[in-house]
JSON list of C-alpha atoms in Angstrom, two decimals:
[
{"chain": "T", "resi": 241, "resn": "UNK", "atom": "CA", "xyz": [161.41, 120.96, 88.27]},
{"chain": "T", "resi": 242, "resn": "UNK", "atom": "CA", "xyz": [158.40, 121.03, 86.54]},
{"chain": "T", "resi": 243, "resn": "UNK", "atom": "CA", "xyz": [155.46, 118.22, 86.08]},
{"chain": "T", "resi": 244, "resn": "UNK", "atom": "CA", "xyz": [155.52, 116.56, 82.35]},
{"chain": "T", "resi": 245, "resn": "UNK", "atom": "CA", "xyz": [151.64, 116.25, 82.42]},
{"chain": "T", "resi": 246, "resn": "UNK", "atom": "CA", "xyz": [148.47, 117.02, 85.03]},
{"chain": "T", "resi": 247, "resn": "UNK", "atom": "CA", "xyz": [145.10, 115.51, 85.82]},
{"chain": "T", "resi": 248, "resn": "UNK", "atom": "CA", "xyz": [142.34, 117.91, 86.74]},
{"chain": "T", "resi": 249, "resn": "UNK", "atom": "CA", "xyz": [140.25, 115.70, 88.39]},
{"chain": "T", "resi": 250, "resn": "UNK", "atom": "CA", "xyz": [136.42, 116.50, 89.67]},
{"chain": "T", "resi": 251, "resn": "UNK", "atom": "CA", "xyz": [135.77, 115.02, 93.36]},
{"chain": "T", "resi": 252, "resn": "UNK", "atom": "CA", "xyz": [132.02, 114.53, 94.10]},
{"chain": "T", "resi": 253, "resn": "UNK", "atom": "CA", "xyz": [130.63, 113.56, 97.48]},
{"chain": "T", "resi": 254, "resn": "UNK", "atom": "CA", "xyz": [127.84, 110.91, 96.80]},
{"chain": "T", "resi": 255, "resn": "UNK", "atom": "CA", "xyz": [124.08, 111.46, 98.25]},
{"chain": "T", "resi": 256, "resn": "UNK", "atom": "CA", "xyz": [124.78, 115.17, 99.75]},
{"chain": "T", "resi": 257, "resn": "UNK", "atom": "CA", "xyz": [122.75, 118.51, 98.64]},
{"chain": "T", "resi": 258, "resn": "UNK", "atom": "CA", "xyz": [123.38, 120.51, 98.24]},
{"chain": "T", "resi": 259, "resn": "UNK", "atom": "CA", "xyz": [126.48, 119.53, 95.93]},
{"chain": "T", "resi": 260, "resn": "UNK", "atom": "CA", "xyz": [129.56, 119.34, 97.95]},
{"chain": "T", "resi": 261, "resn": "UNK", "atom": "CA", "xyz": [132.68, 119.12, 95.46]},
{"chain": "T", "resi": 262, "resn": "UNK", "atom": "CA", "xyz": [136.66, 120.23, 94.58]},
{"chain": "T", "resi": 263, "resn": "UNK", "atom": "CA", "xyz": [138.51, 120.26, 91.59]},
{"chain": "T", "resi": 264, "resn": "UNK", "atom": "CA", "xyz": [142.05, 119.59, 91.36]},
{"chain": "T", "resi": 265, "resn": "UNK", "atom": "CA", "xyz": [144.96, 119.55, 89.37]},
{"chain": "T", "resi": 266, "resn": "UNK", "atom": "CA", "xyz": [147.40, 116.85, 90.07]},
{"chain": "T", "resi": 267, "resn": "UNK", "atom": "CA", "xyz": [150.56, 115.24, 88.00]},
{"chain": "T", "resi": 268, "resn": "UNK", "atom": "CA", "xyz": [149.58, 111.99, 86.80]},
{"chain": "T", "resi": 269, "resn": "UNK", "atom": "CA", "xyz": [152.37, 110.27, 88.20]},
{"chain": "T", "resi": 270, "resn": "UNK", "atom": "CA", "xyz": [150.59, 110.87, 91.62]},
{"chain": "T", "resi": 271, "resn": "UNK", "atom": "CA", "xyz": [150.01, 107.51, 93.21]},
{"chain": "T", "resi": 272, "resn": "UNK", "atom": "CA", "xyz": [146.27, 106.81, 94.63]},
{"chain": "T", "resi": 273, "resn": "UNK", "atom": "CA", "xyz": [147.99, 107.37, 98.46]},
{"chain": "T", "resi": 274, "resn": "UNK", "atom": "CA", "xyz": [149.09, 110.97, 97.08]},
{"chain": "T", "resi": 275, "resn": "UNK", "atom": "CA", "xyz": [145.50, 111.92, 95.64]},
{"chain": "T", "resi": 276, "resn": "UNK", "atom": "CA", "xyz": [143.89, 110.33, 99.16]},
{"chain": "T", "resi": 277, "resn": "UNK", "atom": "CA", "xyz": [146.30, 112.89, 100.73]},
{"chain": "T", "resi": 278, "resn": "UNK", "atom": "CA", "xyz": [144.84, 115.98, 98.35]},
{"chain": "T", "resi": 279, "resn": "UNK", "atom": "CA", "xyz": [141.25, 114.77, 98.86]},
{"chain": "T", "resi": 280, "resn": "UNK", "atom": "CA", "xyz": [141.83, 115.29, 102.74]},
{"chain": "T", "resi": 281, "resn": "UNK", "atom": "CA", "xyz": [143.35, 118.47, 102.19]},
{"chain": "T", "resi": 282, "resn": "UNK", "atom": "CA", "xyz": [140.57, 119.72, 99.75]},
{"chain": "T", "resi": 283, "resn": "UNK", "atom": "CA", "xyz": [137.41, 118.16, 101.21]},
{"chain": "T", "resi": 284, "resn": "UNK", "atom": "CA", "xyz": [139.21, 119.34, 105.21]},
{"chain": "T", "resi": 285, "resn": "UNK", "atom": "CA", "xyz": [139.27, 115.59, 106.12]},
{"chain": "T", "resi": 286, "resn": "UNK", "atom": "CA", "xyz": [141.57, 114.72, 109.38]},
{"chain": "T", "resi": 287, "resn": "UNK", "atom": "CA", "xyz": [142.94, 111.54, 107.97]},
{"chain": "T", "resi": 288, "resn": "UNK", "atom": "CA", "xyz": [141.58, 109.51, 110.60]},
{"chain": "T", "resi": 289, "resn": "UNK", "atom": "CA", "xyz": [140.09, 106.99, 109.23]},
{"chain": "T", "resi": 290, "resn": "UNK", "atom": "CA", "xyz": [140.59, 104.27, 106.66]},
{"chain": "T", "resi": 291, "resn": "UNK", "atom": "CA", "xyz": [140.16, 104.80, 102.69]},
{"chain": "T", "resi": 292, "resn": "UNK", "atom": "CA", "xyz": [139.59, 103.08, 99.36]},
{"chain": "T", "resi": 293, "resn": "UNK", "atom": "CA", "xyz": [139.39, 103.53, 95.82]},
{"chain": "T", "resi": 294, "resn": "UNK", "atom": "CA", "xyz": [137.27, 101.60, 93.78]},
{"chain": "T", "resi": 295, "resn": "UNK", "atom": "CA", "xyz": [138.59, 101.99, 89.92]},
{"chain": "T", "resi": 296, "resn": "UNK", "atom": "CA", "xyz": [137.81, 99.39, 86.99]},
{"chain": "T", "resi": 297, "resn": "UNK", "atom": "CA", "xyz": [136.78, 96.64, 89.42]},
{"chain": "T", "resi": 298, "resn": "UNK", "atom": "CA", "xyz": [139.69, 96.71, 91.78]},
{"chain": "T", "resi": 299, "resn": "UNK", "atom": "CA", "xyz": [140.00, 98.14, 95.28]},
{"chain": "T", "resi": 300, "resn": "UNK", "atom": "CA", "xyz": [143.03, 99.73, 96.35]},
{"chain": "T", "resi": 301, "resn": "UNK", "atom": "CA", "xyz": [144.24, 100.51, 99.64]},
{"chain": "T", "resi": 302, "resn": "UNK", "atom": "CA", "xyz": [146.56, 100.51, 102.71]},
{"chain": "T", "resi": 303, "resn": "UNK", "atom": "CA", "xyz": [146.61, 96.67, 102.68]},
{"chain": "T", "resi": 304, "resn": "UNK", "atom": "CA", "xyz": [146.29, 94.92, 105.74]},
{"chain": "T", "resi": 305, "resn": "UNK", "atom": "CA", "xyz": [147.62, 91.55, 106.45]},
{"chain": "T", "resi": 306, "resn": "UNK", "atom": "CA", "xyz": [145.64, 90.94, 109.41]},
{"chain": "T", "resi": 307, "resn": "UNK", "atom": "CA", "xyz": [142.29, 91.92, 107.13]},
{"chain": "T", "resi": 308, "resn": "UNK", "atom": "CA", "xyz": [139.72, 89.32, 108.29]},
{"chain": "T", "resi": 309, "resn": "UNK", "atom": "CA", "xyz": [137.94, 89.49, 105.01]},
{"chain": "T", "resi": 310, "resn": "UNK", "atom": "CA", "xyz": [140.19, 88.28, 103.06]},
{"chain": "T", "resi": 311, "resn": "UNK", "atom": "CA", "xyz": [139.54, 90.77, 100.18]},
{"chain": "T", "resi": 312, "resn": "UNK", "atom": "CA", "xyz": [141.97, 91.27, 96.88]},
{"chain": "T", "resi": 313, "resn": "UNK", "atom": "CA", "xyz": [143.26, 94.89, 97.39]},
{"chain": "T", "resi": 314, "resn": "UNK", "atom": "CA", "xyz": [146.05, 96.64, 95.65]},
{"chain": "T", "resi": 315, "resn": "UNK", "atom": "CA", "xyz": [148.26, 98.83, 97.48]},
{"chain": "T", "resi": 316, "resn": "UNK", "atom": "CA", "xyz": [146.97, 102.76, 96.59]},
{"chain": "T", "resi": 317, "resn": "UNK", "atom": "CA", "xyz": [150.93, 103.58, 96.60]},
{"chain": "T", "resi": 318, "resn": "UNK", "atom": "CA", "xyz": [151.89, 101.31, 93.95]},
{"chain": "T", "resi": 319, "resn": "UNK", "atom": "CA", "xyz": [149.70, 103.02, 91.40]},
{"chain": "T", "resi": 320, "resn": "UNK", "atom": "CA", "xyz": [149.66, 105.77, 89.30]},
{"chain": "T", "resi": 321, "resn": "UNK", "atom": "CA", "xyz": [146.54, 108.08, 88.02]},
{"chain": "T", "resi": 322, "resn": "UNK", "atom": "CA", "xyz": [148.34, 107.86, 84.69]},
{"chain": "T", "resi": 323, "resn": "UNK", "atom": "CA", "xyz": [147.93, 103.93, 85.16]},
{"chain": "T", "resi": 324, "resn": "UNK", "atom": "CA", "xyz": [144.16, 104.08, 85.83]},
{"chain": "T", "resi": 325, "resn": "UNK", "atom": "CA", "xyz": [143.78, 106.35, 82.86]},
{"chain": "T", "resi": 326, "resn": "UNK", "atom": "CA", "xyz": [145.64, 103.81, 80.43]},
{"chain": "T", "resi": 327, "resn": "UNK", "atom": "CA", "xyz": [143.37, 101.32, 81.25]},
{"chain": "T", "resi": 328, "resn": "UNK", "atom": "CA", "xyz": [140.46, 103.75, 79.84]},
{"chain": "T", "resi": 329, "resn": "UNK", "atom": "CA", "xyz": [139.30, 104.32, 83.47]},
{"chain": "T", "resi": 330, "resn": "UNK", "atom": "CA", "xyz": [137.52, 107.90, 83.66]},
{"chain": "T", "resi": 331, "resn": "UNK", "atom": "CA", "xyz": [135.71, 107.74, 86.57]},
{"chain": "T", "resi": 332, "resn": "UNK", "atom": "CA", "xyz": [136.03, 106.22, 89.62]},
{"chain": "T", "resi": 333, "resn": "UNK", "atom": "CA", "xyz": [134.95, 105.92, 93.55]},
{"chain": "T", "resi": 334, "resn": "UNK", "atom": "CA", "xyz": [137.33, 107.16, 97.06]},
{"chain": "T", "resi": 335, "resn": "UNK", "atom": "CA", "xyz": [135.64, 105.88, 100.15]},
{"chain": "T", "resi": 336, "resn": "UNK", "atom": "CA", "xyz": [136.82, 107.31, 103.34]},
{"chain": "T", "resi": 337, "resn": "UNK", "atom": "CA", "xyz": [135.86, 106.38, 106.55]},
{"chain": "T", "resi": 338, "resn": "UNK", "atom": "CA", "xyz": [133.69, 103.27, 106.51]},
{"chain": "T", "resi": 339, "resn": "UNK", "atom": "CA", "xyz": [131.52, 103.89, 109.49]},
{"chain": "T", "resi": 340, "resn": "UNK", "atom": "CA", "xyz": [130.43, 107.45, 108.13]},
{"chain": "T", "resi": 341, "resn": "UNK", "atom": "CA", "xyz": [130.92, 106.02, 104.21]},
{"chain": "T", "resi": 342, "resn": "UNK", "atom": "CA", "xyz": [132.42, 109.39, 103.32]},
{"chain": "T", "resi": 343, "resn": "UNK", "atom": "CA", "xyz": [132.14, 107.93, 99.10]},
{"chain": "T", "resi": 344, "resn": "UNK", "atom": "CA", "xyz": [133.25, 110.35, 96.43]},
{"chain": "T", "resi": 345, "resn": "UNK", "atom": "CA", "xyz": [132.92, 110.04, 92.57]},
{"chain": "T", "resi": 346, "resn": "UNK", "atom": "CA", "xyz": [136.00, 111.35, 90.97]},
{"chain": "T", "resi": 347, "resn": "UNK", "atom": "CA", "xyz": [135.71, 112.28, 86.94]},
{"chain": "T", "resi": 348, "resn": "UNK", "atom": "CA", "xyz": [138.95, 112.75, 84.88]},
{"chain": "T", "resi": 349, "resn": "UNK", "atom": "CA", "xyz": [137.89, 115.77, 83.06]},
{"chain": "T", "resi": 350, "resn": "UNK", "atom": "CA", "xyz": [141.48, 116.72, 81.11]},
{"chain": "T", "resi": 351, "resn": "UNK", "atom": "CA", "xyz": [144.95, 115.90, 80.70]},
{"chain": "T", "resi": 352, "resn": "UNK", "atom": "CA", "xyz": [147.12, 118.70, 79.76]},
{"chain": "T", "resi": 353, "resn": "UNK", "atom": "CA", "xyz": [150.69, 119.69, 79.41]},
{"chain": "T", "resi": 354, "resn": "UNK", "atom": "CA", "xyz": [152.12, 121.30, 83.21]},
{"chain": "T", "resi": 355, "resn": "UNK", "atom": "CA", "xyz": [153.20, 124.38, 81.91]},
{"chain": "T", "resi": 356, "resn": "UNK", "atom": "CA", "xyz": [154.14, 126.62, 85.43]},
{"chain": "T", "resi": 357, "resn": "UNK", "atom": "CA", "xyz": [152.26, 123.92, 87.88]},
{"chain": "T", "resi": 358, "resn": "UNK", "atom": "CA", "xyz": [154.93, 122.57, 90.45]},
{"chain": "T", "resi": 359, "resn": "UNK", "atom": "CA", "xyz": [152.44, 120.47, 92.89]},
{"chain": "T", "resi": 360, "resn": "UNK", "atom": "CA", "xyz": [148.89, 119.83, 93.43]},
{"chain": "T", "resi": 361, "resn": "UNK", "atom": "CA", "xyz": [146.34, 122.73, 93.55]},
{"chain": "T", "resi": 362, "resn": "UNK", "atom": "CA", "xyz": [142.53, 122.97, 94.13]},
{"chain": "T", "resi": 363, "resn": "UNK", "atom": "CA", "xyz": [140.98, 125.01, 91.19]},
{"chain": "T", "resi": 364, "resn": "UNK", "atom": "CA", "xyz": [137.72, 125.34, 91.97]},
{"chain": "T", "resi": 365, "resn": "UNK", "atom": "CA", "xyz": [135.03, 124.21, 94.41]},
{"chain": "T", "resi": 366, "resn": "UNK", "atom": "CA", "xyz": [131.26, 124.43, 96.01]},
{"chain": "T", "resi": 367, "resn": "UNK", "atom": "CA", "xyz": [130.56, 124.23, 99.35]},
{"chain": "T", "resi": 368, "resn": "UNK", "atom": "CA", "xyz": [132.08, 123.75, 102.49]},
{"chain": "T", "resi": 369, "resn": "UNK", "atom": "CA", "xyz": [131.25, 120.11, 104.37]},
{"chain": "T", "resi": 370, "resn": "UNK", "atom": "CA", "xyz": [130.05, 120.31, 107.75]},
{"chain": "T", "resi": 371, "resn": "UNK", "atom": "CA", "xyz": [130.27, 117.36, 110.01]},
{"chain": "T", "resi": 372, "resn": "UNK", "atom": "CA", "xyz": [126.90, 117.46, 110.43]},
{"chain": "T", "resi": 373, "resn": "UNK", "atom": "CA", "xyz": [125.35, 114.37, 109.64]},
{"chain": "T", "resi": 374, "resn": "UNK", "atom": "CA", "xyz": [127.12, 111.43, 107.18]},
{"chain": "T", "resi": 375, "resn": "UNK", "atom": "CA", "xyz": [125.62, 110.67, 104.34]},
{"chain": "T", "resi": 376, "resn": "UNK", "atom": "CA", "xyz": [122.12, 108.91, 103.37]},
{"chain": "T", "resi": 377, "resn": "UNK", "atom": "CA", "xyz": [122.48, 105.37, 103.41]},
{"chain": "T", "resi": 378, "resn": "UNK", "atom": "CA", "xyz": [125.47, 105.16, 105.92]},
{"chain": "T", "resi": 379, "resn": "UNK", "atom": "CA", "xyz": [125.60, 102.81, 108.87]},
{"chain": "T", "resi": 380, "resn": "UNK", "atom": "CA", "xyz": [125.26, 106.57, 111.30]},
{"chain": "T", "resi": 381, "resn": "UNK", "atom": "CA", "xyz": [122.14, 107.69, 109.48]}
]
């Protein structure tokens, strides 16, 4: 079974250099919780920590009922890329791990017909992250 239609998406990590990024091709029926899982795959994450996307002025995310914040969040399984890019959203943010603030900028570059793709696959990328240090302006640095 073939995908109808695929994303190929651009995944920055903010305030690194040099430039650490992927790019992917996923089906737009993906749900944010499926692209979380490719970022960790792509960017060689261990899924240990917490995420969010930040997408037209809406957070989405594993919601928790016990969250002392009280914030509005959307659960990242209920919706779709092709959702976010209905609403005319082209870019948007993935935070992962709030102590380290791990924040990407991810860029909708194309939509296209599947042709032969059957899953998600990295296309191209530049440079391999090192756990060296987290990012400027994070609560470790």
């Amino acid at each position: 079974m073939t995908l109808d239609r695929i994303a190929r998406l651009h995944i920055q990590l903010d305030d690194i250099e040099p430039l650490i990024w992927r790019r992917v091709e996923v089906p737009l029926t993906m749900s944010l919780e499926g692209l979380h899982d490719v970022i960790q795959a792509v960017m060689l994450f261990e899924d240990y920590h917490l995420f969010e996307f930040e997408a037209g002025g809406r957070c989405y995310d594993v919601p928790d009922p016990e969250d002392l914040y009280e914030r509005k969040t959307f659960a990242a399984r209920n919706v779709r890329i092709a959702a976010l890019i209905e609403r005319g959203i082209a870019t948007f943010s993935y935070t992962y791990d709030f102590g380290d603030n791990w924040r990407h900028t991810i860029a909708v570059e194309v939509k296209t017909p599947a042709s032969n793709i059957r899953a998600s696959s990295m296309v191209s990328a530049e440079r391999r992250r090192k756990m060296l240090a987290a990012p400027r302006g994070s609560r470790n640095s």
